[in-house]
Short mmCIF file of C-alpha atoms in Angstrom, two decimals:
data_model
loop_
_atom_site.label_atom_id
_atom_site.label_comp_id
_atom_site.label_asym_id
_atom_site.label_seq_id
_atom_site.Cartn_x
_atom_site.Cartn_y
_atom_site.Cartn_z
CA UNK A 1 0.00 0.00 0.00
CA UNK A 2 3.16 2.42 0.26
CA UNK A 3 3.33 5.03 -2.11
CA UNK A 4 6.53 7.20 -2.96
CA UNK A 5 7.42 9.28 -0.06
CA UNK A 6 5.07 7.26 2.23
CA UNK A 7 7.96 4.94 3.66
CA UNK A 8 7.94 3.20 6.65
CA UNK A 9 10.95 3.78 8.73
CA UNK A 10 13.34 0.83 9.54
CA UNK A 11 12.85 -1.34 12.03
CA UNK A 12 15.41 -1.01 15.10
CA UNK A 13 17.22 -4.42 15.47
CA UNK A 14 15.90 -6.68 17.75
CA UNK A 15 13.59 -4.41 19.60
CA UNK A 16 10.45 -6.49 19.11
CA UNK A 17 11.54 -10.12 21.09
CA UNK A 18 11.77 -7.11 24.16
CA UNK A 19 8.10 -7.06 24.81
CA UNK A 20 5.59 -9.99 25.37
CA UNK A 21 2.92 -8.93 23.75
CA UNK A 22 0.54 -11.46 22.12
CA UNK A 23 1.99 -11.73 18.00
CA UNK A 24 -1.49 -12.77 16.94
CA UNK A 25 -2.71 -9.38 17.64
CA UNK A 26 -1.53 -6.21 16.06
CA UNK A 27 -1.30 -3.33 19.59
CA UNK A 28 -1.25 0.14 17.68
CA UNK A 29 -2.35 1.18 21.18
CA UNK A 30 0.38 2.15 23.33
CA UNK A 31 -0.42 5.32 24.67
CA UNK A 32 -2.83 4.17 26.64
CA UNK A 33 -1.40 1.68 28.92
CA UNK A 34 1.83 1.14 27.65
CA UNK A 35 3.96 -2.25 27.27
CA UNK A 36 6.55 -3.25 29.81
CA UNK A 37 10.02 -4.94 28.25
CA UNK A 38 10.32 -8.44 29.21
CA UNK A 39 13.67 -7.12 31.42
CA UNK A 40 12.04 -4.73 32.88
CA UNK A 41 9.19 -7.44 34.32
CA UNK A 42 11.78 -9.36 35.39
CA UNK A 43 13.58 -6.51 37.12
CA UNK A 44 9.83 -6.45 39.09
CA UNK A 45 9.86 -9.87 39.84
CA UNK A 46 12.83 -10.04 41.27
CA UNK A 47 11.68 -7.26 43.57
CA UNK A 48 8.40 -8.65 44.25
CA UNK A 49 10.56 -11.99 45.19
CA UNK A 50 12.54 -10.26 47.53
CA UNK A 51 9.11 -8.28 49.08
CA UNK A 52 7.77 -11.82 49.63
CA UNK A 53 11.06 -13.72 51.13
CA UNK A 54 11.17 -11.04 53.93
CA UNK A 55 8.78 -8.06 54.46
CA UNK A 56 9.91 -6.92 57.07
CA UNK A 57 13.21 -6.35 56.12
CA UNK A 58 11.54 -4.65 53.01
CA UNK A 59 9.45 -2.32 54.51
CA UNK A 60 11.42 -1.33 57.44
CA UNK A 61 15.29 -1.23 56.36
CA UNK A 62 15.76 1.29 53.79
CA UNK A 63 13.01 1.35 51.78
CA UNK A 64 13.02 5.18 51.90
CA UNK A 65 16.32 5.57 50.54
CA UNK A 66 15.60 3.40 47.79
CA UNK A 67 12.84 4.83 46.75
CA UNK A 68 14.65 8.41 46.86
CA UNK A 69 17.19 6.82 44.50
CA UNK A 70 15.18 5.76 42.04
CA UNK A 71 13.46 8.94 42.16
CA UNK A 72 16.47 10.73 41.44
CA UNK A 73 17.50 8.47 38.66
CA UNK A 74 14.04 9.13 36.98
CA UNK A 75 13.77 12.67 37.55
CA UNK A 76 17.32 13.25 36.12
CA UNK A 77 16.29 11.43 32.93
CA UNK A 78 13.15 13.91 32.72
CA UNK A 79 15.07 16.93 33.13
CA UNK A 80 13.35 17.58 36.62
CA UNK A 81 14.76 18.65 40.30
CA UNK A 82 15.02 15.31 42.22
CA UNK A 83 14.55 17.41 45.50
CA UNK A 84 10.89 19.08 44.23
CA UNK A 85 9.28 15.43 42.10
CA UNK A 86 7.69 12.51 43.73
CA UNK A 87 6.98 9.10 42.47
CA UNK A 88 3.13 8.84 42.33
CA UNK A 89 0.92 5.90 40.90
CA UNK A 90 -0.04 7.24 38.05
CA UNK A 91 -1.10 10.76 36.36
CA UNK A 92 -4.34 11.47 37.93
CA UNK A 93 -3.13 10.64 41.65
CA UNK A 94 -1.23 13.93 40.51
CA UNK A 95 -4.30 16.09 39.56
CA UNK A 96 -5.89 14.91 42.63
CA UNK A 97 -3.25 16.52 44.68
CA UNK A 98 -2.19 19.52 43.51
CA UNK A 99 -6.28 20.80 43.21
CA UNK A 100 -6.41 19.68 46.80
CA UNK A 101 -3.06 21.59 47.56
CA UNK A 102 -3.84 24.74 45.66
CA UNK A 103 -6.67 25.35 48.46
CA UNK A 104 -9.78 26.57 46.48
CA UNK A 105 -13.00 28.75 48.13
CA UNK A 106 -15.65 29.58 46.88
CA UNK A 107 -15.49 31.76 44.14
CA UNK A 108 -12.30 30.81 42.35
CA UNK A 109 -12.35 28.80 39.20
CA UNK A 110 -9.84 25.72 37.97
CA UNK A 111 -9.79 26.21 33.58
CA UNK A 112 -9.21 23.37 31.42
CA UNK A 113 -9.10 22.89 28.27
CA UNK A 114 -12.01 21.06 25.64
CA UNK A 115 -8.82 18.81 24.89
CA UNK A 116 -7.82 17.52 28.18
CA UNK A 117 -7.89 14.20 29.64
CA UNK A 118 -11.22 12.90 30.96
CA UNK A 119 -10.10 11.64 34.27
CA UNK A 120 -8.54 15.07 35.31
CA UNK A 121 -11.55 16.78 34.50
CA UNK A 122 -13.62 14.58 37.12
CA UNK A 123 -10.46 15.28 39.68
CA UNK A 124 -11.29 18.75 39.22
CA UNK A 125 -14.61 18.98 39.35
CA UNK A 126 -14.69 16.89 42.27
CA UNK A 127 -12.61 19.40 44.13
CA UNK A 128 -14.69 22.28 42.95
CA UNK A 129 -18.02 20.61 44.09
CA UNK A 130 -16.08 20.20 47.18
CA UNK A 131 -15.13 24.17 47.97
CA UNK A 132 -17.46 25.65 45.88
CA UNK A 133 -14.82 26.46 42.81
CA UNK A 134 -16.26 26.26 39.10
CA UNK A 135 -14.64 24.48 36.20
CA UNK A 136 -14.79 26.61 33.21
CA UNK A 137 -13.56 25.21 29.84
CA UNK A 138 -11.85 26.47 27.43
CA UNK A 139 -12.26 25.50 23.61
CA UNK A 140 -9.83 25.30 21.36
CA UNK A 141 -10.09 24.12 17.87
CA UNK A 142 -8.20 21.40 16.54
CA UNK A 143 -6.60 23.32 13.75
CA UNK A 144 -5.53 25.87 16.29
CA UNK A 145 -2.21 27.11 15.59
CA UNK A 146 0.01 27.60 18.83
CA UNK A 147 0.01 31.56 18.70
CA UNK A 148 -3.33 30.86 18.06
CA UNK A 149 -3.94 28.40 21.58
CA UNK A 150 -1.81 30.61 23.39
CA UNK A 151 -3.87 33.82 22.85
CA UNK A 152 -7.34 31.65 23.53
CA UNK A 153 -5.67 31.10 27.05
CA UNK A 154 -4.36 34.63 27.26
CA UNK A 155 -7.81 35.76 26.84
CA UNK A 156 -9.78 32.98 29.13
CA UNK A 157 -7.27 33.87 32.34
CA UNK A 158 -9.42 36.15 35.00
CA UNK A 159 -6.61 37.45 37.42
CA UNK A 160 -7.67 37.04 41.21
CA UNK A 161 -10.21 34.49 40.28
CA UNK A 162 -8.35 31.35 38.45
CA UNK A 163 -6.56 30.06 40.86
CA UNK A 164 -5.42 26.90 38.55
CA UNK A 165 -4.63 26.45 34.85
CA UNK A 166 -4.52 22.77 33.69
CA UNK A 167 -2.78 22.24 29.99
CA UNK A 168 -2.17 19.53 28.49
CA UNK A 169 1.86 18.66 26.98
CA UNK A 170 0.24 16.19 24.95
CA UNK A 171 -3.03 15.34 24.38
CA UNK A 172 -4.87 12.30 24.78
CA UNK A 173 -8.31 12.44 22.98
CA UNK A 174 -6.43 14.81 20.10
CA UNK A 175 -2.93 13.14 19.66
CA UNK A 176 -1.41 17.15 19.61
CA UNK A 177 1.70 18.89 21.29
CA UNK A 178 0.12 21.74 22.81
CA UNK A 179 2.55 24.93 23.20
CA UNK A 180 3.22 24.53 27.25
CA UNK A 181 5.89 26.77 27.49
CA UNK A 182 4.44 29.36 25.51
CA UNK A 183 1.65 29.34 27.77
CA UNK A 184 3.38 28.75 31.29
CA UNK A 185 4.71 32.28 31.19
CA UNK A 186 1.48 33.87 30.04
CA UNK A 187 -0.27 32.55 32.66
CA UNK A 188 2.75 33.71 35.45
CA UNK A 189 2.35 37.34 34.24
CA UNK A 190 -1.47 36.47 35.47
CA UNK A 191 -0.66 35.45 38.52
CA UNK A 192 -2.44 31.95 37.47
CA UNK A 193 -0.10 28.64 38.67
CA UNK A 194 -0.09 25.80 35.58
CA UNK A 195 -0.45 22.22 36.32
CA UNK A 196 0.92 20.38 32.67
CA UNK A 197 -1.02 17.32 32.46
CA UNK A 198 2.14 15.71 30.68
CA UNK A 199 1.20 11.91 31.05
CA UNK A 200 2.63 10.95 27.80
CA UNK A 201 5.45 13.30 27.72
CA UNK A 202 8.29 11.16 29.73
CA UNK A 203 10.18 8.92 27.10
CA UNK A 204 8.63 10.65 24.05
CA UNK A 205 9.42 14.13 24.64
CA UNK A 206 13.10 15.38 25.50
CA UNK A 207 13.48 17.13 29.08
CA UNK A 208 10.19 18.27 28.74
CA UNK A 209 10.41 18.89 32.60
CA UNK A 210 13.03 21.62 32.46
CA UNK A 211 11.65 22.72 28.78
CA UNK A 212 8.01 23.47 30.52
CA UNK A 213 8.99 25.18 34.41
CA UNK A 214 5.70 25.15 34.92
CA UNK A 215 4.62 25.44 38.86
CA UNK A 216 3.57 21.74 38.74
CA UNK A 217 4.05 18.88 36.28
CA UNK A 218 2.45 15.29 36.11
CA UNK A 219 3.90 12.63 33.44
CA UNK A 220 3.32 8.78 33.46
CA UNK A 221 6.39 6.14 32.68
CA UNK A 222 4.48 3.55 31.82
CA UNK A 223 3.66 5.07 28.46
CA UNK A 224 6.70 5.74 26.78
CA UNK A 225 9.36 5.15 29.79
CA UNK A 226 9.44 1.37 29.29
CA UNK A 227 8.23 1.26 33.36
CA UNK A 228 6.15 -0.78 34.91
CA UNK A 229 2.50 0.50 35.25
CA UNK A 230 1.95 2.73 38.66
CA UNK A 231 5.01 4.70 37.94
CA UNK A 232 4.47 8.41 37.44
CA UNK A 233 6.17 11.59 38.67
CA UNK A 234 4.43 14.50 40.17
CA UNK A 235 7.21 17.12 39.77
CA UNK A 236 6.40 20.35 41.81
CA UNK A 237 8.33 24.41 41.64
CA UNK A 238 9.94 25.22 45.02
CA UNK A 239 7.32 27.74 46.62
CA UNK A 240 4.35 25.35 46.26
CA UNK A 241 6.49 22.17 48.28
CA UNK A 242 5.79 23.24 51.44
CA UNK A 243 2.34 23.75 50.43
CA UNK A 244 2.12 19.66 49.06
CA UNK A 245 -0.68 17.37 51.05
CA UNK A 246 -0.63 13.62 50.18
CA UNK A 247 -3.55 12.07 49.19
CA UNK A 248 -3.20 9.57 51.87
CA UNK A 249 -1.49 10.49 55.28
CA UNK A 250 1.37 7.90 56.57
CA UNK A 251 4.46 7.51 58.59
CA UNK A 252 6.33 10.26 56.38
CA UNK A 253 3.99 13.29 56.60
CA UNK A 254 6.60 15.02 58.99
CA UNK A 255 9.24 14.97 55.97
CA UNK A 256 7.21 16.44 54.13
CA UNK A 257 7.26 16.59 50.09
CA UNK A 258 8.42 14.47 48.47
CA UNK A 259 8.70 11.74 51.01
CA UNK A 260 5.27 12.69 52.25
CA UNK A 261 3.35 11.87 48.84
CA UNK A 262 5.21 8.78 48.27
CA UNK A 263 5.31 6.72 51.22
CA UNK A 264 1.94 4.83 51.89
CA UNK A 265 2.93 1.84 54.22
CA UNK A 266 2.12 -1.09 52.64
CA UNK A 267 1.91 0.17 49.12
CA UNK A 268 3.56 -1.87 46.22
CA UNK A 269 6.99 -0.19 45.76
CA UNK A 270 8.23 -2.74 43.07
CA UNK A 271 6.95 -0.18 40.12
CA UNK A 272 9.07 2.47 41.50
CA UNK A 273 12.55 0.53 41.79
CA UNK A 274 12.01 -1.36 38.79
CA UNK A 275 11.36 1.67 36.65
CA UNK A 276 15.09 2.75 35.94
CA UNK A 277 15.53 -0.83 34.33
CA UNK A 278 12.83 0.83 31.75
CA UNK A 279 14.72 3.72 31.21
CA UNK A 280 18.39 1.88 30.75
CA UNK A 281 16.25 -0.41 28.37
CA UNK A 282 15.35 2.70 26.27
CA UNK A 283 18.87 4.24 26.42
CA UNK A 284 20.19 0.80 24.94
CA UNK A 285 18.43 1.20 22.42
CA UNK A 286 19.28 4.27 21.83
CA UNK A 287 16.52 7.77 22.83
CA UNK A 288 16.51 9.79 19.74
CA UNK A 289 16.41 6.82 17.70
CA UNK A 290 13.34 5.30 19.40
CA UNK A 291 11.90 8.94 19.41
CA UNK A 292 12.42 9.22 15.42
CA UNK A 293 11.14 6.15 14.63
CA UNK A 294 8.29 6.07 16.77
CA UNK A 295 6.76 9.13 15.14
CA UNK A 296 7.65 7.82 11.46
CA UNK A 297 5.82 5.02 12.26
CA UNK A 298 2.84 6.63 13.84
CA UNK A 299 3.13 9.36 10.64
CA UNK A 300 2.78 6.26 8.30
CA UNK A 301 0.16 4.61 9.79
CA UNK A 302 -2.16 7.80 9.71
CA UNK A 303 -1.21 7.81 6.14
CA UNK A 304 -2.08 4.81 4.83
CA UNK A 305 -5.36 4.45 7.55
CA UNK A 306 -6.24 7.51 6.14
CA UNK A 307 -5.26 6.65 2.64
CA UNK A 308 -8.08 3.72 2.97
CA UNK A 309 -10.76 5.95 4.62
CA UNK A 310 -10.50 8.69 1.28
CA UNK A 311 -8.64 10.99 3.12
CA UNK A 312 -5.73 12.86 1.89
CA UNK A 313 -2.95 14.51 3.69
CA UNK A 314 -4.93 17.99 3.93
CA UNK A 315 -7.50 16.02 5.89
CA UNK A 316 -5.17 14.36 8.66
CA UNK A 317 -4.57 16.08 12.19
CA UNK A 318 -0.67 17.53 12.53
CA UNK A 319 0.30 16.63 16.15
CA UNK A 320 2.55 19.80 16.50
CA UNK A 321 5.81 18.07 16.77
CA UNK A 322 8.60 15.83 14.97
CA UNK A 323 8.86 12.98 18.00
CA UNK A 324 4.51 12.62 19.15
CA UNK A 325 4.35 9.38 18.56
CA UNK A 326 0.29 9.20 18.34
CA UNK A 327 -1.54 10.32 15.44
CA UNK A 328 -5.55 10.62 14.28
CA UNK A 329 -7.59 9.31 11.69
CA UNK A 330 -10.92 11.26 11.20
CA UNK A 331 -13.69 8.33 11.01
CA UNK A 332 -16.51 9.17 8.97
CA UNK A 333 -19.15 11.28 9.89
CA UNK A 334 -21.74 9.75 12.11
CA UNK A 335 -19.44 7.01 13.25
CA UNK A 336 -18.56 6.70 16.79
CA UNK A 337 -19.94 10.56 17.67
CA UNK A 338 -19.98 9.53 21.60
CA UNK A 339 -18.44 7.79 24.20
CA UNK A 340 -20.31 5.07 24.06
CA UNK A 341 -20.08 4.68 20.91
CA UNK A 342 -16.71 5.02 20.59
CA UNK A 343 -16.03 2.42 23.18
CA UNK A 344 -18.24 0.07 20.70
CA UNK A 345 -16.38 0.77 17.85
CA UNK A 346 -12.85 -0.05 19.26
CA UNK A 347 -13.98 -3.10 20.80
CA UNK A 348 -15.19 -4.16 17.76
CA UNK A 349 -12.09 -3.29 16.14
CA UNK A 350 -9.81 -5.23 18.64
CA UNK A 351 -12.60 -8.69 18.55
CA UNK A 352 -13.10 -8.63 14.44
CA UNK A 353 -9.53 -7.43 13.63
CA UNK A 354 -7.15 -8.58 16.38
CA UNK A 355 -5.88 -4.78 16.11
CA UNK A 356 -5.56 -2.79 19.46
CA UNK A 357 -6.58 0.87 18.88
CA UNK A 358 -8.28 4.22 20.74
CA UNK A 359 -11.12 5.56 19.58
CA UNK A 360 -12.38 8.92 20.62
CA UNK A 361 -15.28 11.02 20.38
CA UNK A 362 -14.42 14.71 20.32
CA UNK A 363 -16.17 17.63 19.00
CA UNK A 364 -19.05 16.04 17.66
CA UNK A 365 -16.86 14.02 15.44
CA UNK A 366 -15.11 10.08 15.78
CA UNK A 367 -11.42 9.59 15.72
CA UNK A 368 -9.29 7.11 15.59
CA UNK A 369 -5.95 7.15 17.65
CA UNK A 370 -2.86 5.40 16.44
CA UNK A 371 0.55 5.18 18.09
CA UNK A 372 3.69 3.38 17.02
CA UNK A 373 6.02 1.34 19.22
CA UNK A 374 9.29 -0.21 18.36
CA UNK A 375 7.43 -3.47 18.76
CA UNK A 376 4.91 -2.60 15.55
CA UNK A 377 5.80 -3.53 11.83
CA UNK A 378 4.03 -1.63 8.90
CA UNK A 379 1.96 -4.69 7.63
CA UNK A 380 0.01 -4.37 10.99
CA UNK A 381 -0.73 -1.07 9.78
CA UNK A 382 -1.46 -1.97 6.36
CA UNK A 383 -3.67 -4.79 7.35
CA UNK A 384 -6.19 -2.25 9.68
CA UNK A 385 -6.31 -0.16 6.65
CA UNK A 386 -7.21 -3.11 4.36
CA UNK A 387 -10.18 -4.59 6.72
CA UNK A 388 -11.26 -1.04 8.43
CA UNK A 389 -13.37 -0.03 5.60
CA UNK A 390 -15.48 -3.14 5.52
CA UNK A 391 -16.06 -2.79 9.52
CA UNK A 392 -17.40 0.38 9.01
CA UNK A 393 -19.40 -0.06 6.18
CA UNK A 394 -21.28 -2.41 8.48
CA UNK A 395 -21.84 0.31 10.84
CA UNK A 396 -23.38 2.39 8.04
#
């Protein structure tokens, strides 16, 4: 199906017998819960070995200080301060705490944005309900240039009333770089702290810690890191740390952050100290190259999805940046228009074409979501562009 100038990128040696995914299904789904390296399981199990040969030893003789190191090692890779990031279980544990830390009243407002994650916007209307904040939203078409985005925020910010700006790095229902550190500043000149919903940043973005500074940053490693899943970072500037409440209060809340966030008794630590084995797995292989070739790959697949659908290059989303390694397909009109739907659609997708995929509904419209791994070969591409049509002429 490959046209001139349409060319798959090579494959990196040996990178695919690293995962154990199932071969008899094709997983163009990656960004949403990742795929851990057969090492890096290993590297768990070895932990979860020693957890179960002697927990109290575990738990009670240096547990901190491993956990601190491992932190370090990950925030260094992420271009963050080890002293000001936590490990967290996942993105949304990091929404969770910074609304509840930024101490709303009544009367203040949290803005999002029409493109954020769905999860986050629950987080923070939960906490509004709570105080008596509002959510207001802020919409931003999907052809928005980033001068474009930056002035729609410019304009939304109200100045003694927002007390929170959440922004997206990258974009989960819309697969697009949004310009964070054109908009971190705008919003300081406000007065307005950012949270940067950055879950799939870590692993496919470089430093995009130190390229954001925005007063508080949330990224998951089980996306593009290679960790295993529960491993996130919750990376905070210095004058909000003392201001930091855990979610759940334990033997550490005298150390406060980040030692106060992370340590939860009996939690399952193995995540956390496994999670550098995920990052040395993606050094080995070498950062810029898996970068590069995961967004060829992820460019190529829109392509020739696309290609199958009638769409032409005018007609497929840009995601903003050479190394976002998730693109969309436009489905056609009428198709998979809500949630629900949506959800029926990619299950149908994954039972009748052994093909992993997201599917969103966003802006009245159905898209699908691909993303390209080191583990995925063109054909698997090719094939969901050969059989997709037929599935959704059914639907019609």
């Amino acid at each position: 199906m490959s046209t001139p100038g349409q060319q798959p990128p090579d494959p990196i040696p040996g990178a695919r017998l690293l995962f154990s995914l199932d071969p008899a299904v094709a997983h163009l789904n990656h960004g949403s819960y990742g795929a851990v390296p057969i090492g890096v399981q290993r590297a768990q199990q070895r932990l979860r070995d020693e957890t179960e040969s002697n927990p109290m030893r575990f738990f009670v003789r240096g547990l901190t200080d491993r956990i601190s190191h491992s932190r370090r090692h990950l925030a260094t890779f992420l271009g963050a301060d080890p002293a000001g990031t936590a490990l967290i279980g996942n993105a949304t544990a990091g929404a969770a705490i910074v609304l509840q830390s930024v101490r709303l009243n009544s009367g203040d407002e949290v803005i999002v944005t029409d493109h954020g994650y769905g999860a986050v916007l629950f987080a923070a209307e939960r906490e509004c309900r709570r105080t008596g904040a509002v959510v207001r939203t802020l919409s931003v078409p999907q052809t928005a240039t980033d001068p474009e985005i930056v002035e729609i925020v410019r304009a939304g910010l109200r100045p003694g009333r927002t007390k929170l700006l959440i922004v997206d790095q990258i974009t989960s229902p819309t697969a697009r770089l949004f310009p964070a550190a054109a908009i971190v500043p705008v919003a300081r000149e406000a007065g307005v702290p950012v949270l940067v919903d950055a879950a799939h940043a870590p692993g496919m973005l470089p430093d995009p810690v130190a390229a954001i500074g925005a007063d508080f940053w949330m990224g998951n490693l089980h996306k593009w890191g290679y960790a295993p899943r529960g491993t996130a970072v919750l990376s905070v500037a210095p004058r909000w740390r003392g201001r930091i409440e855990p979610l759940v209060v334990s033997w550490e809340q005298q150390s406060g952050f980040p030692s106060n966030v992370e340590y939860q008794a009996t939690l399952d630590y193995t995540p956390w100290l496994a999670a550098p084995v995920g990052v040395f797995t993606l050094r080995t292989l070498g950062v810029d190259t898996v970068r590069a070739h995961n967004a060829a790959l992820a460019a190529y697949g829109q392509r020739v999805v696309g290609a199958a659908l009638g769409l032409g290059p005018e007609a497929l989303p840009d995601p903003g940046g050479p190394t976002v390694s998730m693109r969309l397909v436009p489905l056609p009109p009428g198709v998979a228009t809500s949630v629900d739907e949506a959800v029926a659609l990619r299950n149908r997708i994954s039972d009748q074409l052994r093909t992993e995929v997201a599917v969103s509904a966003w802006g009245g419209r159905g898209f699908l979501r691909l993303s390209g791994q080191v583990y995925n070969r063109p054909d698997e591409y090719d094939r969901l562009a050969e059989r997709l049509p037929a599935l959704l002429a059914e639907l019609a």
